[in-house]
Each structure stands twice: as structure tokens, then as C-alpha cells.
CSV table of C-alpha atoms and ligand atoms in Angstrom, one decimal:
chain,number,residue,atom,x,y,z
V,26,MET,CA,0.0,0.0,0.0
V,27,LYS,CA,1.5,3.3,-1.1
V,28,ILE,CA,0.7,6.5,0.9
V,29,LEU,CA,1.6,10.0,0.1
V,30,VAL,CA,2.2,12.4,3.0
V,31,ILE,CA,1.7,16.1,2.5
V,32,ASN,CA,2.7,19.0,4.7
V,33,CYS,CA,1.9,22.5,3.3
V,34,GLY,CA,3.2,25.8,4.5
V,35,SER,CA,2.2,29.2,3.2
V,36,SER,CA,4.8,29.0,0.3
V,37,SER,CA,6.1,25.5,0.7
V,38,LEU,CA,5.0,21.9,0.3
V,39,LYS,CA,6.9,18.9,1.8
V,40,TYR,CA,6.0,15.4,0.7
V,41,GLN,CA,7.0,11.8,1.3
V,42,LEU,CA,5.8,8.8,-0.5
V,43,PHE,CA,5.8,5.6,1.6
V,44,ASP,CA,5.5,2.0,0.7
V,45,MET,CA,3.7,0.8,3.8
V,46,ASP,CA,4.4,-2.8,3.2
V,47,ASP,CA,7.9,-2.2,4.6
V,48,LYS,CA,7.4,1.4,5.8
V,49,MET,CA,10.1,2.5,3.4
V,50,VAL,CA,10.3,6.0,1.8
V,51,LEU,CA,10.1,5.7,-2.0
V,52,ALA,CA,10.7,9.4,-2.5
V,53,LYS,CA,10.5,12.7,-0.7
V,54,GLY,CA,10.9,16.3,-1.6
V,55,LEU,CA,10.1,20.0,-1.1
V,56,ALA,CA,8.5,22.6,-3.2
V,57,GLU,CA,9.5,26.1,-2.1
V,58,ARG,CA,8.6,29.7,-3.1
V,59,ILE,CA,5.2,28.7,-4.2
V,60,GLY,CA,3.3,31.7,-5.4
V,61,ILE,CA,6.4,33.8,-5.6
V,62,GLU,CA,9.2,34.2,-8.2
V,63,GLY,CA,11.8,31.5,-8.3
V,64,SER,CA,9.5,28.5,-7.5
V,65,ILE,CA,11.6,25.3,-7.1
V,66,LEU,CA,10.9,21.7,-6.4
V,67,THR,CA,13.6,19.4,-5.1
V,68,HIS,CA,12.7,15.7,-5.6
V,69,LYS,CA,14.7,13.0,-3.8
V,70,PRO,CA,13.8,9.5,-5.1
V,71,THR,CA,15.3,6.7,-2.9
V,72,GLY,CA,18.2,5.0,-4.7
V,73,LYS,CA,18.2,7.5,-7.7
V,74,ASP,CA,19.7,10.9,-8.4
V,75,ASN,CA,17.8,13.9,-7.0
V,76,ALA,CA,15.9,16.0,-9.5
V,77,VAL,CA,15.3,19.8,-9.4
V,78,PHE,CA,12.4,21.4,-11.2
V,79,GLU,CA,12.6,25.2,-11.5
V,80,GLN,CA,9.3,26.3,-13.0
V,81,PRO,CA,6.6,28.7,-12.0
V,82,MET,CA,4.1,27.4,-9.3
V,83,LYS,CA,1.5,29.9,-8.9
V,84,ASP,CA,-0.3,27.9,-6.2
V,85,HIS,CA,-0.2,24.6,-4.2
V,86,LYS,CA,-2.2,22.9,-6.9
V,87,GLU,CA,0.5,23.6,-9.5
V,88,ALA,CA,3.2,22.5,-7.1
V,89,LEU,CA,1.3,19.2,-6.5
V,90,ARG,CA,1.0,18.7,-10.3
V,91,ILE,CA,4.7,19.0,-10.7
V,92,LEU,CA,5.5,16.7,-7.8
V,93,MET,CA,3.0,14.1,-9.2
V,94,ASP,CA,4.7,14.3,-12.6
V,95,ALA,CA,8.0,13.8,-10.8
V,96,LEU,CA,6.7,10.7,-9.0
V,97,VAL,CA,5.8,9.0,-12.3
V,98,ASP,CA,8.7,10.4,-14.3
V,99,PRO,CA,10.6,7.7,-16.3
V,100,VAL,CA,13.9,9.0,-14.9
V,101,CYS,CA,13.3,10.3,-11.4
V,102,GLY,CA,10.0,8.6,-10.8
V,103,VAL,CA,9.3,5.8,-8.3
V,104,ILE,CA,5.8,4.6,-9.4
V,105,ALA,CA,4.3,3.9,-12.8
V,106,ASP,CA,1.0,5.6,-12.3
V,107,MET,CA,-0.7,7.8,-9.7
V,108,SER,CA,-3.4,5.2,-9.3
V,109,GLU,CA,-0.8,3.2,-7.2
V,110,ILE,CA,-1.3,5.8,-4.4
V,111,SER,CA,-4.0,4.4,-2.1
V,112,ALA,CA,-4.4,7.4,0.2
V,113,VAL,CA,-3.0,10.8,1.1
V,114,GLY,CA,-2.2,11.8,4.7
V,115,HIS,CA,-2.2,15.6,5.4
V,116,ARG,CA,-0.5,17.3,8.3
V,117,VAL,CA,-2.8,19.9,9.9
V,118,VAL,CA,-1.6,22.0,12.8
V,119,HIS,CA,-4.8,22.8,14.7
V,120,ALA,CA,-8.0,20.9,15.2
V,121,GLY,CA,-9.0,22.8,18.4
V,122,GLU,CA,-11.2,20.6,20.6
V,123,LYS,CA,-12.9,19.1,17.6
V,124,PHE,CA,-10.7,16.0,17.0
V,125,ALA,CA,-8.7,13.8,19.4
V,126,SER,CA,-7.4,11.5,16.6
V,127,SER,CA,-6.8,11.4,12.9
V,128,VAL,CA,-9.9,11.3,10.6
V,129,PHE,CA,-11.0,11.1,7.0
V,130,LEU,CA,-11.1,14.6,5.5
V,131,THR,CA,-14.8,14.8,4.7
V,132,ASP,CA,-16.5,18.1,3.8
V,133,GLU,CA,-17.7,18.3,7.4
V,134,VAL,CA,-14.2,17.8,8.8
V,135,ILE,CA,-12.8,20.5,6.5
V,136,ALA,CA,-15.5,22.9,7.6
V,137,ALA,CA,-14.6,22.2,11.2
V,138,LEU,CA,-10.9,22.8,10.5
V,139,GLU,CA,-11.8,26.1,8.8
V,140,GLU,CA,-13.5,27.1,12.1
V,141,CYS,CA,-10.1,26.5,13.8
V,142,ILE,CA,-8.4,29.1,11.6
V,143,PRO,CA,-8.6,31.9,14.3
V,144,LEU,CA,-6.6,29.5,16.6
V,145,ALA,CA,-3.8,29.0,14.0
V,146,PRO,CA,-4.1,31.8,11.5
V,147,LEU,CA,-0.6,31.2,10.0
V,148,HIS,CA,-0.8,27.4,9.8
V,149,ASN,CA,-4.3,26.1,9.1
V,150,PRO,CA,-5.0,28.2,5.9
V,151,PRO,CA,-2.0,26.7,4.0
V,152,ASN,CA,-2.7,23.2,5.4
V,153,LEU,CA,-6.3,23.6,4.1
V,154,MET,CA,-5.1,24.9,0.8
V,155,GLY,CA,-3.0,21.7,0.3
V,156,ILE,CA,-6.0,19.6,1.1
V,157,GLU,CA,-8.2,21.4,-1.4
V,158,ALA,CA,-5.6,21.2,-4.1
V,159,CYS,CA,-5.0,17.5,-3.5
V,160,LYS,CA,-8.8,16.8,-3.6
V,161,ALA,CA,-9.1,18.7,-6.9
V,162,ILE,CA,-6.3,16.6,-8.5
V,163,LEU,CA,-7.0,13.3,-6.9
V,164,PRO,CA,-10.8,13.4,-6.3
V,165,ASP,CA,-11.2,9.6,-5.8
V,166,VAL,CA,-8.3,9.1,-3.4
V,167,PRO,CA,-9.1,8.9,0.3
V,168,MET,CA,-7.6,11.8,2.3
V,169,VAL,CA,-6.8,11.7,6.0
V,170,GLY,CA,-6.0,14.6,8.3
V,171,VAL,CA,-3.5,14.2,11.1
V,172,PHE,CA,-3.5,17.0,13.6
V,173,ASP,CA,-0.6,18.4,15.8
V,174,THR,CA,-3.0,19.1,18.6
V,175,ALA,CA,-5.0,15.9,18.6
V,176,PHE,CA,-2.7,13.8,20.8
V,177,HIS,CA,-3.0,16.3,23.7
V,178,GLN,CA,-6.8,16.2,23.8
V,179,THR,CA,-6.5,13.6,26.5
V,180,MET,CA,-5.1,16.2,29.0
V,181,PRO,CA,-7.3,16.5,32.1
V,182,LYS,CA,-9.3,19.7,32.3
V,183,TYR,CA,-7.3,20.9,35.4
V,184,ALA,CA,-4.2,20.7,33.2
V,185,TYR,CA,-5.6,22.6,30.2
V,186,ILE,CA,-7.7,25.3,31.7
V,187,TYR,CA,-5.9,28.6,32.5
V,188,PRO,CA,-6.6,30.5,35.7
V,189,LEU,CA,-8.4,33.2,33.7
V,190,PRO,CA,-12.1,34.2,33.8
V,191,TYR,CA,-13.8,31.0,32.6
V,192,GLU,CA,-15.8,32.9,30.0
V,193,TYR,CA,-12.8,33.3,27.8
V,194,TYR,CA,-12.5,29.6,27.5
V,195,GLU,CA,-16.2,29.4,26.5
V,196,LYS,CA,-16.1,32.4,24.2
V,197,TYR,CA,-12.8,32.0,22.4
V,198,GLY,CA,-11.6,28.5,23.3
V,199,ILE,CA,-8.7,29.9,25.3
V,200,ARG,CA,-7.1,26.8,26.9
V,201,LYS,CA,-3.9,24.8,26.6
V,202,TYR,CA,-3.9,22.8,23.3
V,203,GLY,CA,-0.3,21.7,23.0
V,204,PHE,CA,1.6,21.0,19.7
V,205,HIS,CA,4.1,18.5,18.2
V,206,GLY,CA,1.5,15.9,19.1
V,207,THR,CA,2.3,13.6,16.2
V,208,SER,CA,6.0,13.6,17.2
V,209,HIS,CA,5.3,13.0,20.9
V,210,ARG,CA,2.9,10.1,20.0
V,211,TYR,CA,5.4,8.5,17.7
V,212,VAL,CA,8.4,8.6,20.1
V,213,ALA,CA,6.2,7.5,23.0
V,214,GLN,CA,5.1,4.5,21.0
V,215,ARG,CA,8.7,3.7,20.0
V,216,ALA,CA,9.8,4.1,23.6
V,217,ALA,CA,7.3,1.5,24.8
V,218,ALA,CA,8.4,-0.9,22.0
V,219,MET,CA,12.1,-0.4,22.9
V,220,LEU,CA,11.2,-1.2,26.6
V,221,GLY,CA,9.3,-4.3,25.4
V,222,LYS,CA,6.2,-3.1,27.2
V,223,ASP,CA,2.6,-2.3,26.4
V,224,ILE,CA,2.3,1.5,26.1
V,225,LYS,CA,-0.6,1.3,28.5
V,226,GLU,CA,1.8,0.3,31.2
V,227,VAL,CA,4.4,3.0,30.9
V,228,LYS,CA,4.9,6.6,31.9
V,229,VAL,CA,7.1,8.5,29.4
V,230,ILE,CA,8.4,12.0,29.3
V,231,THR,CA,9.0,13.0,25.7
V,232,CYS,CA,11.4,15.9,25.0
V,233,HIS,CA,11.0,17.3,21.4
V,234,LEU,CA,13.8,19.8,21.3
V,235,GLY,CA,14.2,21.6,17.9
V,236,ASN,CA,13.7,25.1,16.6
V,237,GLY,CA,10.4,24.9,18.4
V,238,SER,CA,10.6,22.8,21.6
V,239,SER,CA,8.0,21.1,23.8
V,240,ILE,CA,7.9,18.3,26.4
V,241,ALA,CA,4.9,16.0,27.0
V,242,ALA,CA,4.0,13.7,29.8
V,243,VAL,CA,2.6,10.5,28.3
V,244,ASP,CA,0.9,8.2,30.8
V,245,GLY,CA,-0.3,4.9,29.5
V,246,GLY,CA,-0.1,6.2,25.9
V,247,LYS,CA,-2.1,9.3,26.6
V,248,SER,CA,-0.8,12.8,26.8
V,249,VAL,CA,-1.6,14.2,30.2
V,250,GLU,CA,0.5,17.4,30.2
V,251,THR,CA,2.6,19.4,27.7
V,252,SER,CA,4.6,22.6,27.7
V,253,MET,CA,3.2,24.4,24.7
V,254,GLY,CA,-0.1,26.0,25.4
V,255,PHE,CA,-2.8,28.0,23.6
V,256,THR,CA,-0.1,28.7,21.0
V,257,PRO,CA,3.3,27.2,20.4
V,258,LEU,CA,4.8,30.2,22.2
V,259,ASP,CA,4.5,28.8,25.7
V,260,GLY,CA,6.9,26.6,27.7
V,261,LEU,CA,10.6,26.1,27.1
V,262,ALA,CA,12.9,28.7,25.8
V,263,MET,CA,13.2,28.1,22.1
V,264,GLY,CA,15.2,29.3,19.1
V,265,THR,CA,13.4,32.6,18.8
V,266,ARG,CA,10.3,32.1,21.1
V,267,CYS,CA,10.3,33.2,24.7
V,268,GLY,CA,8.4,30.3,26.2
V,269,THR,CA,6.8,30.9,29.6
V,270,ILE,CA,7.3,34.4,31.0
V,271,ASP,CA,5.4,36.5,33.5
V,272,PRO,CA,2.4,37.8,31.4
V,273,ALA,CA,2.7,41.2,33.0
V,274,ILE,CA,6.0,41.7,31.1
V,275,VAL,CA,4.0,42.1,27.9
V,276,THR,CA,1.9,45.0,29.0
V,277,PHE,CA,4.8,46.6,30.9
V,278,LEU,CA,7.0,46.5,27.7
V,279,MET,CA,4.2,47.7,25.4
V,280,GLU,CA,3.8,50.7,27.6
V,281,LYS,CA,7.5,51.5,28.2
V,282,GLU,CA,8.5,51.0,24.5
V,283,GLY,CA,5.3,52.2,22.9
V,284,LEU,CA,4.9,48.9,21.1
V,285,SER,CA,2.0,47.9,18.9
V,286,ILE,CA,0.4,44.5,19.3
V,287,LYS,CA,2.1,43.3,16.2
V,288,GLU,CA,5.5,44.6,17.3
V,289,MET,CA,5.1,42.9,20.7
V,290,ASP,CA,4.0,39.7,19.0
V,291,ASN,CA,7.1,39.8,16.8
V,292,ILE,CA,9.4,40.3,19.8
V,293,LEU,CA,7.9,37.3,21.7
V,294,ASN,CA,7.9,35.0,18.7
V,295,LYS,CA,10.9,36.1,16.6
V,296,LYS,CA,13.4,38.0,18.7
V,297,SER,CA,13.4,36.1,22.0
V,298,GLY,CA,14.5,32.6,23.1
V,299,VAL,CA,18.2,31.7,22.8
V,300,LEU,CA,18.5,34.3,20.0
V,301,GLY,CA,17.3,37.1,22.3
V,302,ILE,CA,19.4,36.0,25.2
V,303,SER,CA,22.6,35.4,23.3
V,304,GLY,CA,22.3,38.0,20.5
V,305,VAL,CA,24.2,35.3,18.5
V,306,SER,CA,21.8,33.1,16.7
V,307,SER,CA,18.7,31.0,17.0
V,308,ASP,CA,20.6,27.9,15.8
V,309,PHE,CA,21.8,25.9,18.7
V,310,ARG,CA,25.0,24.8,16.8
V,311,ASP,CA,26.0,28.5,16.6
V,312,ILE,CA,25.2,29.0,20.3
V,313,GLU,CA,27.2,26.0,21.4
V,314,THR,CA,30.2,27.2,19.3
V,315,ALA,CA,29.9,30.8,20.7
V,316,ALA,CA,29.7,29.4,24.3
V,317,ASP,CA,32.8,27.2,23.7
V,318,GLU,CA,34.6,30.4,22.6
V,319,GLY,CA,33.7,32.0,25.8
V,320,ASN,CA,30.7,34.1,24.9
V,321,GLU,CA,28.9,34.4,28.3
V,322,ARG,CA,25.5,35.3,26.9
V,323,ALA,CA,25.6,32.2,24.6
V,324,GLU,CA,26.5,30.1,27.7
V,325,LEU,CA,23.7,31.7,29.6
V,326,ALA,CA,21.2,30.9,26.8
V,327,LEU,CA,22.2,27.3,26.9
V,328,LYS,CA,21.9,27.2,30.7
V,329,ILE,CA,18.4,28.7,30.5
V,330,PHE,CA,17.4,26.3,27.9
V,331,THR,CA,18.7,23.2,29.6
V,332,TYR,CA,17.4,24.4,33.1
V,333,ARG,CA,13.9,24.7,31.7
V,334,VAL,CA,14.1,21.2,30.2
V,335,ARG,CA,15.4,19.7,33.4
V,336,SER,CA,12.8,21.5,35.6
V,337,THR,CA,10.0,20.4,33.3
V,338,ILE,CA,11.2,16.8,33.4
V,339,GLY,CA,10.9,17.0,37.2
V,340,GLN,CA,7.5,18.6,37.0
V,341,TYR,CA,6.1,16.0,34.7
V,342,ALA,CA,7.5,13.1,36.8
V,343,ALA,CA,5.5,14.7,39.6
V,344,ALA,CA,2.4,15.2,37.4
V,345,MET,CA,2.4,11.5,36.5
V,346,GLY,CA,3.5,10.2,39.9
V,347,GLY,CA,6.5,8.5,38.4
V,348,VAL,CA,8.3,8.0,35.1
V,349,ASP,CA,9.7,4.9,33.3
V,350,ALA,CA,11.5,6.6,30.4
V,351,VAL,CA,12.7,10.0,29.2
V,352,VAL,CA,13.0,10.4,25.4
V,353,PHE,CA,15.1,13.0,23.5
V,354,THR,CA,14.1,13.8,19.9
V,355,ALA,CA,14.1,16.4,17.1
V,356,GLY,CA,17.1,18.5,15.9
V,357,ILE,CA,18.7,19.3,19.2
V,358,GLY,CA,17.4,16.2,21.1
V,359,GLU,CA,18.7,13.9,18.4
V,360,ASN,CA,22.0,15.6,17.8
V,361,SER,CA,23.4,17.5,20.7
V,362,VAL,CA,25.4,15.3,23.1
V,363,THR,CA,26.2,18.1,25.4
V,364,ILE,CA,22.7,19.6,25.6
V,365,ARG,CA,21.2,16.1,26.4
V,366,GLN,CA,23.8,15.7,29.2
V,367,ALA,CA,23.1,19.2,30.6
V,368,CYS,CA,19.3,18.6,30.6
V,369,LEU,CA,19.7,15.6,32.8
V,370,GLU,CA,22.4,17.0,35.1
V,371,GLY,CA,21.6,16.4,38.8
V,372,LEU,CA,18.6,14.2,38.0
V,373,GLU,CA,20.4,11.0,39.3
V,374,PHE,CA,18.3,11.4,42.5
V,375,MET,CA,15.2,10.7,40.4
V,376,GLY,CA,16.8,7.5,39.0
V,377,MET,CA,18.0,9.1,35.8
V,378,LYS,CA,21.6,8.1,35.1
V,379,LEU,CA,23.1,8.9,31.8
V,380,ASP,CA,25.9,6.8,30.3
V,381,LYS,CA,28.3,9.3,28.8
V,382,ASP,CA,29.7,6.9,26.2
V,383,ARG,CA,26.3,5.7,25.1
V,384,ASN,CA,25.2,9.3,25.0
V,385,ASN,CA,28.0,10.1,22.6
V,386,THR,CA,25.9,9.4,19.6
V,387,ARG,CA,23.6,11.1,17.1
V,388,GLY,CA,20.4,10.4,15.3
V,389,ASN,CA,19.9,6.7,16.0
V,390,GLU,CA,17.4,4.9,18.1
V,391,THR,CA,19.2,3.8,21.2
V,392,PHE,CA,19.4,3.6,25.0
V,393,ILE,CA,21.7,6.3,26.4
V,394,CYS,CA,21.3,5.4,30.1
V,395,ALA,CA,23.6,3.5,32.4
V,396,ASP,CA,22.6,-0.2,33.1
V,397,ASP,CA,21.7,0.7,36.7
V,398,SER,CA,19.6,3.7,35.7
V,399,LYS,CA,16.1,3.2,37.2
V,400,VAL,CA,14.5,5.4,34.5
V,401,ALA,CA,15.3,4.5,30.9
V,402,ILE,CA,16.8,7.4,28.9
V,403,LEU,CA,16.3,7.0,25.2
V,404,LEU,CA,17.3,8.7,22.0
V,405,ILE,CA,14.6,8.3,19.4
V,406,PRO,CA,14.7,10.2,16.0
V,407,THR,CA,11.2,11.5,15.4
V,408,ASN,CA,9.3,10.6,12.3
V,409,GLU,CA,6.1,12.6,12.0
V,410,GLU,CA,5.7,11.7,8.3
V,411,LEU,CA,5.7,7.9,9.1
V,412,MET,CA,3.2,8.5,11.9
V,413,ILE,CA,0.9,10.3,9.5
V,414,ALA,CA,1.3,7.5,6.9
V,415,MET,CA,0.6,4.9,9.6
V,416,ASP,CA,-2.6,6.7,10.7
V,417,THR,CA,-3.6,7.1,7.1
V,418,LYS,CA,-3.2,3.4,6.4
V,419,GLU,CA,-5.1,2.4,9.5
V,420,ILE,CA,-8.0,4.7,8.8
V,421,THR,CA,-8.2,3.8,5.2
V,422,GLN,CA,-8.1,0.1,5.8
V,423,ALA,CA,-10.7,0.2,8.7
S,516,LIG,P1,12.2,22.4,13.4
S,516,LIG,O1,11.7,21.1,12.8
S,516,LIG,O2,11.4,22.8,14.6
S,516,LIG,O3,12.5,23.5,12.4
S,516,LIG,P2,14.5,20.8,14.0
S,516,LIG,O4,13.9,19.7,14.8
S,516,LIG,O5,15.0,20.5,12.7
S,516,LIG,O6,13.6,22.0,14.0
S,516,LIG,O7,15.7,21.3,14.9
S,516,LIG,C1,16.5,22.4,14.5
S,516,LIG,C2,17.5,22.7,15.6
S,516,LIG,O8,18.3,21.6,15.8
S,516,LIG,C3,18.4,23.9,15.2
S,516,LIG,O9,18.4,24.9,16.3
S,516,LIG,C4,19.7,23.3,15.1
S,516,LIG,O10,20.7,24.1,15.5
S,516,LIG,C5,19.6,22.1,16.0
S,516,LIG,N1,20.6,21.1,15.7
S,516,LIG,C6,20.8,20.3,14.6
S,516,LIG,N2,21.9,19.6,14.7
S,516,LIG,C7,22.5,20.0,15.9
S,516,LIG,C8,23.7,19.6,16.5
S,516,LIG,N3,24.6,18.7,16.0
S,516,LIG,N4,24.0,20.2,17.7
S,516,LIG,C9,23.2,21.1,18.3
S,516,LIG,N5,22.0,21.4,17.7
S,516,LIG,C10,21.7,20.9,16.5
């Protein structure tokens, strides 16, 4: 069974074609600069040379047509005909409180996702554009929506309601939603498999540390707490996002600096985090290099980042009343030996004992804890696309 996975941004379209019989990627690629000058599609077929298509793509539909031509191309193609594709899985950022799992993208579901646009004004519109374009080109192929927020819908109400006047939850849906759900779900499932246990029996803390970072507490396979909130701005310190701060700072700064709502929003989302602290970069590789060279603010940025991860791990162990495994994933979690080590420093008292040699690795699925560590510490590369393809297969076959 072949499944195409689509992830649309405002001017980009990422795709992966899976053969689900062996969960192998047949081809993947990225269309960029859609709707602007210089549109380009880079197609990477497994076992063949990459192909680059530089041609105008006025919208996502045109990008899709070019990628579909690439998939069946005699040279760079990987299938003979588009009819080989059994279903398409779409990544959608926000499903509000409407969906707690992946679903078929019926007209009713699409209408419900449109209602969620105010909650994710930058993400849901391009996601929906991709779905519409795909439906127009492949009208008879089943389409499934997989939502970043869905996994966290199992959080208890006392975890997701903010201590604000309750009417704002009722009126605007202001509550904690959480994000990166597909990633947290994937690595939690892999963690249970690596431990040789039923996911219903394990408590896992999953640390998705990338440009955007979030941590989730997954108890018995269900998300019970996560660090991102109403938006992906909350929680940890990130590349450019501030994470949790005293909300009074916002009004204080707006008044002192005479900032507009838009300017303030830009500061919190684009100029804060480790970039804001260090003044160096939002890329953790640059920050680590600067810190190694003695840049004190870069060092401070790393300390703030890892301190928040460490504190959150402690908090979530308390929230679940225990923890069997801690997982590191995403760009930083998968690659930075030193950041993983700093995140766990001092947590031996909780039974988390890292093995420095085992930790000296990158990007492979492995245990990085000492043999006598009470809590398993795991490195698991995330694979949101595979999770989307797995959901799509399951729903299509059911
Ligand atoms: P996103 O998907 O949110 O854009 P990623 O999960 O790809 O982000 O993570 C990107 C981050 O991972 C960047 O900040 C990058 O610096 C960091 N990263 C990648 N490789 C390394 C590494 N070897 N050491 C430290 N950080 C790394």
C-alpha cells in the first residue's frame, strides 16, 4: 500500500511517498517559493539521483501537479502511475477541541478545520489549501487529516484550563492545546516498543527539542500534560520564542517602549528565546560554538534552555506520579550530546543516570542510560511523516 504524506506551509509543500508494506520511503521532496518568483521543487527518489524542477508554481495545486509528474517520471519517478497511491495523509496544525485523533477529511471535517483558523491563523490556511488542491487533483483518493493538537486532547481539564475568567474559554476557546502531538505520540510508541512493554503500562516524558521545543508527559499512551499552550509560544525557551514568561511583562514592555500588538508579538515569537538572550543566533549549533569560545550570553542561553528542560522533566514526573522513560528527539534532542547531558544533570536522585559513552551518539534509536539507571533514557529520532502514513493506512483500511 502506497501512501503520500503532504505538509503544506504558506509558500512550501513537503512530501514523502511511503510503501507501507515495509514502511520505506520511496521518494521525498520539497517545493519552495510557491506563489512567488523562483519556485523550485527538489525531488529525492530513494536510490536514484535527485531532480530539481525550477518552474513557476502559482499555487499549491501547481506544485502538486509538478510533484506528481516527478513521482511518475521515467527517470526520477518511483511509481508507474498515480493510481498506485492508495491514500493521502495531510498534516494539519490545529484541530481545536474538535478531533482527538486522525480522521477522514470529509467536507464536514474540512468545515470544522476552517472554524479553527482563528486559533492557528498562520498554519491552518496553508494546510487547508493543500487539502483542497489534493482533492481537486485526486478526487477519488481517500484523504486523512493528522493534527498536531489531537494527541494532547486527553489532558485532564485541570491541566488545560488557565486560571483566567472562565468565560474566555467558553467564548474564544482559550485553553492549553499543545503541539508537536504527532511527534510526541510517535516517540512514546517507539519508547514502549524499545522497553518491550505495552504502552498502556508505561509513563514516558518525551522531549521534542528543535527550533520549536516542547515536552509531553505521556501516561499509558495518553498525553496528560505538555509545555506548549494556547499557542506554540509557551513553555521552554526556544530558538526565537520566549516560552513561559510573566504575562505582566507584555503590558509593561508595550507601555514602556510604545509597542503595537504586532511589534510585541514579533518580539515574543521572533526575537526572544536563545537568539534574544545570546544575541548570537537561533541555531543551537552557533550558540554552542559561541559558548565554547567564551561568549557568556551564549553560555547563559544554553543554561536557561537546559534548566527549563530539566525542571519540566521533574515537574512531569511529579504530574504522573512516576516515570519509566525519558526520550530525547528532534534536531537538538537527536544531535546535541552536550545539551542532552546538561538537561539531565543532577537528576540522578530521580533515578535518571546517563551513560556518557552511550550518549556520545547522534540520530539513531538507542538507550543512552547506564545499566543501573532506574529510568530508561532514550534517543529516538522522530518521524512525524511515518506516523501520518501509519494513521492514514489504519483509517483507510478500517
Ligand atoms: P524544526 O523542525 O522545529 O525546524 P528541528 O527539529 O529540525 O527544528 O531542529 C532544528 C534545531 O536543531 C536547530 O536549532 C539546530 O541548531 C539544532 N541542531 C541540529 N543539529 C545539531 C547539533 N549537532 N548540535 C546542536 N544542535 C543541533
